[in-house]
Coordinates of C-alpha atoms and ligand atoms in Angstrom, one line a residue:
Chain A
M15 CA 218.9 53.2 75.8
Q16 CA 216.3 51.1 76.6
E17 CA 213.6 51.5 79.2
L18 CA 210.6 49.0 79.5
T19 CA 207.5 49.2 81.6
I20 CA 204.0 47.4 82.1
T21 CA 201.2 49.2 81.6
S22 CA 198.2 47.6 82.2
G23 CA 200.1 46.8 85.6
R24 CA 200.6 43.2 85.4
M25 CA 201.3 42.1 89.9
N26 CA 200.4 38.0 89.7
P27 CA 201.2 37.1 93.3
G28 CA 203.8 35.1 93.6
I29 CA 205.1 36.2 90.3
D30 CA 205.7 40.2 90.4
P31 CA 208.1 41.8 90.5
V32 CA 210.3 39.0 91.5
L33 CA 208.8 35.7 91.4
H34 CA 209.0 33.5 94.5
A35 CA 206.5 30.3 93.9
W36 CA 208.7 28.3 96.2
G37 CA 209.5 29.2 99.5
W38 CA 211.3 28.0 102.7
E39 CA 209.5 24.6 102.0
I40 CA 211.9 23.5 98.6
P41 CA 215.4 23.9 100.2
V42 CA 214.0 22.2 103.4
Y43 CA 212.6 18.8 101.1
L44 CA 216.3 19.6 99.0
F45 CA 218.6 19.8 102.5
L46 CA 217.1 16.8 103.8
G47 CA 216.8 14.5 100.4
G48 CA 220.2 14.9 100.5
L49 CA 221.6 14.4 103.8
A50 CA 219.0 11.5 104.0
A51 CA 220.9 9.8 100.9
G52 CA 224.4 10.7 102.5
L53 CA 224.1 8.7 104.9
L54 CA 222.8 5.8 103.6
F55 CA 225.4 6.0 101.2
F56 CA 227.2 5.7 103.6
S57 CA 225.8 2.9 105.5
A58 CA 225.4 0.8 102.7
Y59 CA 228.7 1.4 101.2
F60 CA 230.6 0.3 104.7
Y61 CA 228.1 -2.7 104.8
L62 CA 229.5 -4.0 101.9
K63 CA 232.8 -3.5 103.2
G64 CA 232.2 -5.6 105.9
K65 CA 233.3 -2.3 108.5
E66 CA 229.4 -3.3 110.1
N67 CA 231.1 -3.2 113.7
T68 CA 234.2 -0.7 113.0
F69 CA 231.8 2.3 112.2
V70 CA 228.5 1.6 113.7
T71 CA 227.4 4.6 114.3
A72 CA 227.6 5.1 109.9
V73 CA 225.9 1.6 109.5
K74 CA 224.0 1.3 112.3
T75 CA 222.8 4.3 113.4
A76 CA 223.1 6.9 111.2
P77 CA 220.0 4.7 108.9
M78 CA 217.6 4.9 112.2
F79 CA 217.0 8.4 111.7
V80 CA 216.4 8.5 107.8
P81 CA 212.5 7.2 107.7
V82 CA 212.6 10.2 110.2
I83 CA 214.3 12.4 107.9
L84 CA 212.6 11.3 104.3
G85 CA 209.2 11.8 106.1
I86 CA 210.0 15.4 107.1
G87 CA 211.1 16.1 103.9
L88 CA 208.4 15.0 101.4
G89 CA 206.3 16.8 104.7
A90 CA 207.6 20.2 103.5
L91 CA 207.4 18.8 99.7
F92 CA 203.6 18.5 100.4
L93 CA 202.7 21.8 102.4
D94 CA 204.0 23.3 99.4
L95 CA 201.5 22.0 97.1
S96 CA 198.4 24.7 96.4
H97 CA 196.3 21.9 94.8
K98 CA 197.3 19.6 97.5
L99 CA 193.8 17.4 97.4
Y100 CA 195.1 16.3 94.2
F101 CA 198.9 15.1 95.6
W102 CA 198.0 11.3 95.0
R103 CA 198.2 12.3 90.9
L104 CA 202.1 12.6 91.4
Y105 CA 202.1 8.6 91.1
T106 CA 199.2 7.7 88.5
T107 CA 201.8 8.6 86.3
I108 CA 206.3 8.9 85.5
R109 CA 207.5 11.0 83.6
L110 CA 210.7 10.8 82.5
E111 CA 210.9 14.1 81.4
S112 CA 210.2 16.1 84.6
P113 CA 212.4 15.5 87.6
M114 CA 209.4 16.6 90.1
S115 CA 207.6 13.6 88.8
W116 CA 210.8 10.8 89.0
G117 CA 212.0 12.2 92.7
A118 CA 208.7 12.2 93.5
W119 CA 209.5 8.4 92.6
T120 CA 212.7 7.4 93.5
L121 CA 211.6 8.7 97.2
M122 CA 208.6 6.0 96.9
F123 CA 211.1 3.2 96.5
I124 CA 214.1 4.8 98.9
F125 CA 211.7 5.2 101.6
P126 CA 210.1 2.1 101.9
L127 CA 213.9 0.7 101.8
S128 CA 215.5 2.6 103.9
V129 CA 212.4 1.6 106.3
L130 CA 214.0 -2.1 106.1
W131 CA 216.9 -1.5 106.0
S132 CA 216.9 0.0 109.5
A133 CA 214.8 -2.8 110.8
T134 CA 217.5 -4.8 110.2
F135 CA 220.1 -2.9 112.6
L136 CA 217.0 -1.9 115.1
K137 CA 219.1 -5.4 117.2
D138 CA 222.2 -4.0 116.9
V139 CA 221.2 -0.5 118.2
F140 CA 218.7 -1.3 120.4
P141 CA 219.8 -4.3 122.0
S142 CA 217.2 -4.5 124.9
W143 CA 214.3 -4.1 122.2
E144 CA 212.4 -7.1 121.4
C145 CA 209.6 -8.2 118.6
K146 CA 207.2 -9.2 120.1
I147 CA 205.3 -9.9 116.8
P148 CA 206.4 -13.1 115.6
F149 CA 205.5 -12.5 111.9
V150 CA 207.4 -9.4 112.0
A151 CA 210.3 -11.1 113.6
R152 CA 210.7 -14.2 111.0
F153 CA 210.6 -11.0 107.9
I154 CA 213.5 -9.5 109.2
E155 CA 215.3 -12.4 110.3
W156 CA 214.7 -13.7 106.4
L157 CA 215.7 -9.5 105.5
K158 CA 219.0 -9.4 107.3
K159 CA 219.6 -12.2 105.1
K160 CA 219.4 -9.9 102.0
R161 CA 221.2 -6.7 103.1
T162 CA 224.2 -6.9 100.3
W163 CA 221.1 -6.8 98.0
M164 CA 219.3 -4.4 99.6
A165 CA 222.9 -2.0 99.9
Y166 CA 223.4 -2.3 96.0
G167 CA 219.8 -0.9 95.8
L168 CA 220.6 2.0 98.0
I169 CA 223.8 2.9 96.5
L170 CA 222.4 3.1 93.1
F171 CA 218.9 5.0 95.0
S172 CA 221.3 7.2 97.0
A173 CA 222.7 8.6 94.3
V174 CA 219.6 9.3 92.4
L175 CA 218.4 11.1 95.0
G176 CA 221.6 13.5 95.5
M177 CA 221.8 14.1 91.6
Y178 CA 218.0 14.3 91.5
T179 CA 218.1 17.5 94.4
G180 CA 220.5 19.3 92.5
I181 CA 219.0 18.4 88.6
L182 CA 215.4 19.4 89.9
L183 CA 216.8 23.0 90.0
S184 CA 218.8 22.5 87.2
A185 CA 216.3 20.8 84.5
F186 CA 215.2 24.4 84.7
N187 CA 216.3 26.7 81.5
A188 CA 214.2 29.4 82.5
R189 CA 215.8 30.1 85.4
P190 CA 219.2 31.1 84.2
F191 CA 221.3 30.8 87.6
W192 CA 219.3 26.9 88.1
N193 CA 220.5 26.4 84.4
T194 CA 224.0 25.3 84.6
S195 CA 224.8 21.3 84.8
I196 CA 226.9 21.7 87.7
L197 CA 223.9 21.6 90.5
G198 CA 223.6 18.1 90.3
P199 CA 226.6 17.1 91.7
L200 CA 227.1 19.8 93.6
F201 CA 223.8 19.1 95.2
L202 CA 225.2 14.8 95.5
I203 CA 228.5 16.3 97.3
S204 CA 226.8 18.6 99.4
G205 CA 224.4 16.5 100.6
F206 CA 226.8 13.6 101.5
S207 CA 229.4 16.2 103.3
T208 CA 226.0 16.9 104.9
G209 CA 225.8 13.2 105.6
A210 CA 229.2 12.8 106.6
A211 CA 228.5 15.8 109.1
F212 CA 226.2 14.2 110.6
I213 CA 227.7 11.6 111.4
L214 CA 230.2 13.1 113.2
L215 CA 227.8 15.1 115.8
M216 CA 227.0 11.4 116.4
S217 CA 229.6 9.3 116.5
K218 CA 231.5 8.4 119.8
D219 CA 234.2 6.3 118.1
E220 CA 237.7 7.7 117.7
E221 CA 238.6 6.0 114.8
E222 CA 235.3 6.0 112.6
R223 CA 235.3 10.6 113.2
K224 CA 238.7 10.4 112.0
M225 CA 237.4 8.3 108.8
F226 CA 234.1 11.3 108.0
S227 CA 236.1 13.5 108.6
R228 CA 239.0 12.5 106.1
I229 CA 235.5 12.1 104.0
D230 CA 234.3 15.3 105.0
M231 CA 237.8 17.4 103.7
V232 CA 237.8 15.3 101.0
L233 CA 234.2 16.3 100.0
I234 CA 234.5 19.6 101.0
V235 CA 237.7 20.2 98.7
I236 CA 235.2 18.9 95.8
E237 CA 232.3 21.7 96.7
L238 CA 234.6 24.1 96.8
F239 CA 236.6 23.0 93.3
L240 CA 232.4 22.6 92.1
I241 CA 231.5 26.1 93.1
V242 CA 234.1 27.8 91.4
H243 CA 233.6 25.6 88.3
L244 CA 230.0 26.6 88.2
F245 CA 230.6 30.8 88.8
M246 CA 233.3 30.2 86.2
G247 CA 231.0 28.5 83.6
F248 CA 228.8 31.4 83.9
L249 CA 230.4 33.9 83.3
A250 CA 232.1 31.9 79.9
S251 CA 228.1 32.0 79.4
T252 CA 225.3 34.3 77.5
Q253 CA 224.8 37.4 79.5
V254 CA 220.9 36.9 81.4
H255 CA 224.0 33.9 82.6
V256 CA 226.7 36.5 83.5
E257 CA 223.7 38.6 85.5
A258 CA 222.8 35.1 87.1
A259 CA 226.8 35.1 88.0
Q260 CA 227.1 38.9 88.8
L261 CA 223.5 38.5 92.1
F262 CA 226.8 36.5 93.7
L263 CA 229.7 39.0 92.6
G264 CA 228.6 42.1 93.8
G265 CA 225.4 41.3 93.5
P266 CA 222.5 40.9 96.7
Y267 CA 223.2 37.3 97.5
T268 CA 227.0 38.4 98.1
A269 CA 227.2 38.7 101.8
V270 CA 225.2 35.5 102.5
F271 CA 226.5 33.2 100.4
W272 CA 230.7 34.3 100.6
T273 CA 230.2 34.6 104.4
F274 CA 227.5 32.0 105.5
V275 CA 227.8 28.9 102.9
A276 CA 231.9 29.2 101.1
G277 CA 233.5 31.0 104.2
L278 CA 231.3 28.8 107.6
G279 CA 230.1 26.9 105.8
L280 CA 233.1 25.0 104.2
V281 CA 236.2 27.2 104.3
V282 CA 236.1 27.2 107.8
P283 CA 234.6 23.5 108.7
L284 CA 237.7 22.3 106.5
L285 CA 240.8 24.3 108.0
A286 CA 239.2 23.0 111.3
E287 CA 238.7 19.1 110.1
F288 CA 242.7 19.8 108.7
M289 CA 244.3 20.5 111.5
E290 CA 242.3 18.6 113.9
F291 CA 244.0 16.0 112.1
R292 CA 247.3 18.2 112.1
G293 CA 247.4 17.3 116.5
V294 CA 245.5 21.0 117.7
H295 CA 242.1 19.6 118.7
I296 CA 239.2 21.2 118.1
P297 CA 235.5 19.6 118.8
V298 CA 234.8 18.4 115.9
K299 CA 231.0 18.9 116.9
I300 CA 231.6 22.7 115.7
P301 CA 232.8 21.5 111.8
A302 CA 230.2 19.1 111.9
L303 CA 227.5 21.4 112.9
L304 CA 228.8 24.7 110.7
V305 CA 228.7 21.8 107.2
L306 CA 225.3 21.0 107.6
L307 CA 224.4 24.7 108.5
G308 CA 226.2 25.8 105.1
G309 CA 224.1 23.0 104.0
L310 CA 221.3 24.0 104.0
I311 CA 221.3 27.4 103.6
L312 CA 222.9 26.7 100.0
R313 CA 219.8 25.6 99.3
F314 CA 217.8 28.4 100.3
I315 CA 220.1 31.2 98.3
V316 CA 220.0 28.9 95.1
V317 CA 216.4 28.2 95.0
D318 CA 215.9 31.9 96.1
A319 CA 218.3 33.0 93.6
G320 CA 217.4 30.9 90.8
Q321 CA 214.2 33.0 91.1
S322 CA 215.8 35.9 91.3
S323 CA 217.3 35.5 88.0
R324 CA 214.6 36.0 84.4
W325 CA 215.1 36.7 81.4
L326 CA 211.8 39.2 81.4
Y327 CA 210.8 41.7 83.3
K328 CA 214.3 42.2 84.7
F329 CA 213.0 46.2 85.2
M330 CA 210.1 45.3 87.9
Q331 CA 213.0 44.2 90.2
Chain B
M5 CA 196.3 19.0 62.7
A6 CA 195.8 23.3 62.9
R7 CA 198.6 24.8 64.6
Y8 CA 196.9 27.7 66.3
A9 CA 199.1 31.2 66.4
M10 CA 198.9 34.7 67.1
A11 CA 200.8 37.2 64.9
I12 CA 200.5 41.2 66.7
D13 CA 200.9 44.0 64.8
T14 CA 203.1 46.5 67.6
K15 CA 202.6 49.1 64.5
R16 CA 198.8 48.9 65.5
C17 CA 198.7 48.5 68.7
V18 CA 198.2 51.7 70.9
G19 CA 198.5 50.1 74.2
C20 CA 194.7 50.3 75.0
S21 CA 194.3 47.5 78.0
D22 CA 191.0 46.0 76.3
C23 CA 192.8 42.8 75.5
V24 CA 193.5 42.6 79.4
A25 CA 190.2 43.9 80.1
A26 CA 188.3 41.9 77.4
C27 CA 190.4 38.2 78.8
Q28 CA 189.8 38.8 82.7
T29 CA 185.6 39.6 81.8
E30 CA 185.6 36.4 79.6
N31 CA 187.7 33.8 81.4
N32 CA 187.0 35.4 85.1
V33 CA 190.2 35.7 85.8
P34 CA 190.4 36.1 89.6
I35 CA 190.9 40.3 90.5
G36 CA 194.6 41.0 91.5
F37 CA 195.3 38.2 88.4
C38 CA 196.2 38.6 84.9
R39 CA 196.8 37.0 82.1
D40 CA 197.8 38.9 79.2
W41 CA 198.8 42.2 79.8
I42 CA 201.1 45.3 78.1
V43 CA 204.6 45.8 78.1
E44 CA 205.6 49.1 76.1
E45 CA 209.3 49.3 75.7
M46 CA 211.3 52.6 74.3
H47 CA 214.2 52.6 72.3
G48 CA 217.3 54.8 71.4
Q49 CA 218.2 58.0 72.1
Y50 CA 216.3 61.3 72.2
P51 CA 215.0 62.9 68.9
T52 CA 215.1 59.1 67.4
L53 CA 212.9 57.6 69.7
D54 CA 211.2 54.3 69.4
L55 CA 208.4 53.0 70.9
E56 CA 207.4 49.7 70.5
I57 CA 204.2 48.5 72.5
R58 CA 203.1 44.7 72.9
S59 CA 200.3 42.4 73.9
E60 CA 202.0 39.8 76.2
R61 CA 200.7 36.7 76.8
C62 CA 201.8 32.7 77.1
N63 CA 203.6 32.0 74.2
H64 CA 201.7 28.6 73.7
C65 CA 205.4 27.4 73.3
A66 CA 205.8 24.0 70.6
D67 CA 208.7 23.2 73.4
S68 CA 207.1 23.6 76.0
P69 CA 209.4 23.7 79.4
C70 CA 206.1 23.5 81.1
V71 CA 205.4 20.6 80.1
R72 CA 207.9 18.3 80.4
S73 CA 208.6 19.2 83.7
C74 CA 205.1 18.8 84.8
P75 CA 204.9 15.7 86.7
T76 CA 201.1 14.2 86.2
G77 CA 200.9 16.2 82.8
A78 CA 198.4 18.4 84.0
S79 CA 200.1 20.9 81.9
H80 CA 199.7 19.5 78.4
Y81 CA 199.3 20.1 74.5
A82 CA 195.5 20.0 73.6
D83 CA 194.4 20.7 70.0
G84 CA 196.5 23.5 67.7
G85 CA 198.7 22.6 69.8
I86 CA 197.2 24.9 73.0
V87 CA 199.2 24.3 75.8
L88 CA 196.6 24.1 78.8
V89 CA 196.4 23.0 82.1
T90 CA 193.8 19.7 83.6
P91 CA 192.8 21.9 86.8
E92 CA 191.7 18.9 88.3
E93 CA 195.0 16.8 88.0
C94 CA 197.4 19.8 88.8
I95 CA 199.3 19.3 93.1
G96 CA 200.1 22.6 92.7
C97 CA 203.8 21.8 92.5
K98 CA 205.1 24.6 90.3
A99 CA 207.3 23.5 88.3
C100 CA 205.4 24.8 85.7
I101 CA 206.0 28.7 86.6
V102 CA 209.3 28.4 87.3
S103 CA 210.2 26.6 84.1
C104 CA 208.4 29.1 82.3
P105 CA 210.8 31.8 81.0
Y106 CA 208.0 34.1 79.9
D107 CA 206.7 34.0 83.4
A108 CA 202.8 33.5 81.8
R109 CA 201.9 31.5 84.8
Y110 CA 200.2 31.9 87.8
V111 CA 199.1 30.3 90.7
H112 CA 194.6 30.4 91.3
P113 CA 193.4 31.0 94.5
E114 CA 191.4 28.0 94.2
G115 CA 195.2 26.2 93.9
Y116 CA 195.8 25.4 90.8
V117 CA 197.9 26.5 88.0
D118 CA 196.3 29.1 85.5
K119 CA 197.3 31.2 82.4
C120 CA 196.0 32.1 78.7
T121 CA 194.6 29.6 77.2
F122 CA 194.2 30.8 73.1
C123 CA 190.2 30.6 74.2
I124 CA 190.2 27.5 73.7
H125 CA 186.7 26.8 74.5
R126 CA 186.0 30.6 71.6
V127 CA 188.2 28.4 69.2
K128 CA 185.9 25.6 68.9
E129 CA 183.4 27.2 67.9
G130 CA 185.2 28.8 65.1
K131 CA 185.4 32.3 67.3
D132 CA 188.6 34.4 67.6
P133 CA 189.8 34.7 70.9
A134 CA 188.3 37.4 73.5
C135 CA 191.0 39.9 73.6
V136 CA 191.8 39.2 69.9
S137 CA 187.9 40.3 68.7
V138 CA 187.9 42.9 71.3
C139 CA 190.9 45.3 69.8
P140 CA 189.8 48.2 68.7
T141 CA 192.5 48.4 65.9
H142 CA 192.6 44.8 65.2
A143 CA 195.8 44.1 66.0
F144 CA 195.6 40.4 66.1
I145 CA 195.1 37.8 63.4
F146 CA 194.6 34.9 65.2
G147 CA 194.7 31.4 63.0
D148 CA 196.0 28.1 61.7
L149 CA 200.0 27.9 60.6
E150 CA 198.9 24.4 59.2
D151 CA 197.0 26.1 56.7
T152 CA 199.2 28.1 54.1
N153 CA 196.4 29.9 52.7
S154 CA 194.9 31.9 56.4
E155 CA 195.6 35.3 57.4
I156 CA 198.3 34.2 59.2
S157 CA 200.4 32.2 57.4
K158 CA 200.2 35.1 54.9
V159 CA 201.1 38.1 57.5
L160 CA 203.7 36.3 58.6
R161 CA 205.6 35.7 55.3
T162 CA 204.8 39.4 54.2
R163 CA 205.7 41.2 57.3
K164 CA 208.9 41.1 59.2
N165 CA 208.3 40.0 62.5
K166 CA 209.9 38.7 65.7
T167 CA 209.0 36.5 68.9
L168 CA 210.1 37.0 72.0
I169 CA 213.4 35.7 73.2
P170 CA 213.5 33.0 70.5
E171 CA 217.2 31.9 72.6
A172 CA 215.2 30.6 75.3
G173 CA 214.6 28.1 73.2
T174 CA 211.0 26.6 73.5
E175 CA 209.7 27.6 70.0
P176 CA 207.5 30.4 71.0
H177 CA 204.3 31.2 69.2
I178 CA 203.4 34.4 69.1
F179 CA 204.8 36.7 66.9
Y180 CA 204.9 40.2 66.5
L181 CA 204.8 42.2 63.8
I182 CA 207.2 45.0 63.4
Ligands
SF4_424 S1 205.0 30.7 77.4 FE1 205.5 29.5 79.0 S2 203.6 28.6 80.0 FE2 203.1 29.3 77.7 S3 203.7 27.4 76.5 FE3 205.5 28.8 76.7 S4 206.6 27.7 78.7 FE4 204.8 27.2 78.5
SF4_425 S1 201.6 23.1 89.3 FE1 200.4 21.8 88.6 S2 200.7 22.1 86.0 FE2 202.3 23.0 87.8 S3 203.7 21.3 86.6 FE3 202.9 21.1 88.8 S4 201.1 19.7 88.8 FE4 201.4 20.4 86.8

């Protein structure tokens, strides 16, 4: 028998009885970061492949949304800070050991880059738009010549951003459920998959939809594989990690995770896309929406579950 | 360079919580929060029950995940390996809170992150931390591990001792004499 109690009555708000340092803001930030990473990656990749006129939505239209998505994501991060007036301190140092730091810097690079990138496509997306300021118009013309370079930059930064959304969590040893190297690739792939779903939602072009449907299917299969891998890893690890996995294998997160994330967010869209592929007509918007929703819920659950898996004071829960 | 640490005698501690109250007064800890706390752990089967009482707090780890995860450098190592937060540099991102396997930190109502400071303001004056000096059973020994003749160095050589969850890999510097 082993029995623990805190007899001095510790009840620090936000820490006890269950750690709740991060609320909705961080999962939203991670979701939007992953989505933006996916959109930028596909845009840059297919641009470099010379598909800008085949996959118009992916290459030209989707990037228009990215600065807004990133803006909202950064807004959510800002709302999470409890000492907001000192926000600028993030940008007075770079601390490579701290994912929070290099992530914030990555966003600092990718945000303006995404603005410039989408500016070069403004004329294509809104043909009637005319830039009234000659200086800006000339600048955009100049930028257009640099698209190849920008695309390479975007591919690099979008991969870093996508990975970062997972590494931010997996860097924490203290939370057994986050402490797995799978989280980086899982969030990267999930982010790209939500990106593909977003493009699917908007695209009106048959060929483009087929392409992104196929991409999404591959990404979902990888994601499912990573999820299985994640749990196998935990179960083969130390006691605290086994306990963390059990939160999802019979514990409080079992129903939400397997129904909404694995079932409705991955398996159902995968089947729907597969059937569509086989000629059964299913409105593509349904699997796309499910993937987006599943991605969002995944982040909520992972952020939450990590905080309820701790080393000490488990008896307080 | 000093390396401050604390040894707490679980055979002496009676769990009176005087250290908790002393800390709250000394450091103006806001109502409803605490930087140290008492844990009672019961082991074994009746009639051979074994009770261990521990006064717990930030472990002033030598390999602190809280310092590593801080994006601004607000969490840092001060003199003698004491881990501190500079309020004017803290943005309140809470990365350090989730990074601490001992759950020793909290958000101060003013927004920055707060925790045990080993009473560095007292230590600099050559005094013991408030919890150490107030303990009625003298269960605490505070001192410098670099000095091999210090009381704490001696007691750690002679008495059996342990740290909490060393497997979390943070090199904690609160030792429990058992
Ligand atoms: S106990 Fe927690 S807050 Fe204290 S130094 Fe170690 S990791 Fe940091
Ligand atoms: S909450 Fe403050 S001390 Fe903690 S990691 Fe963030 S900036 Fe650093």
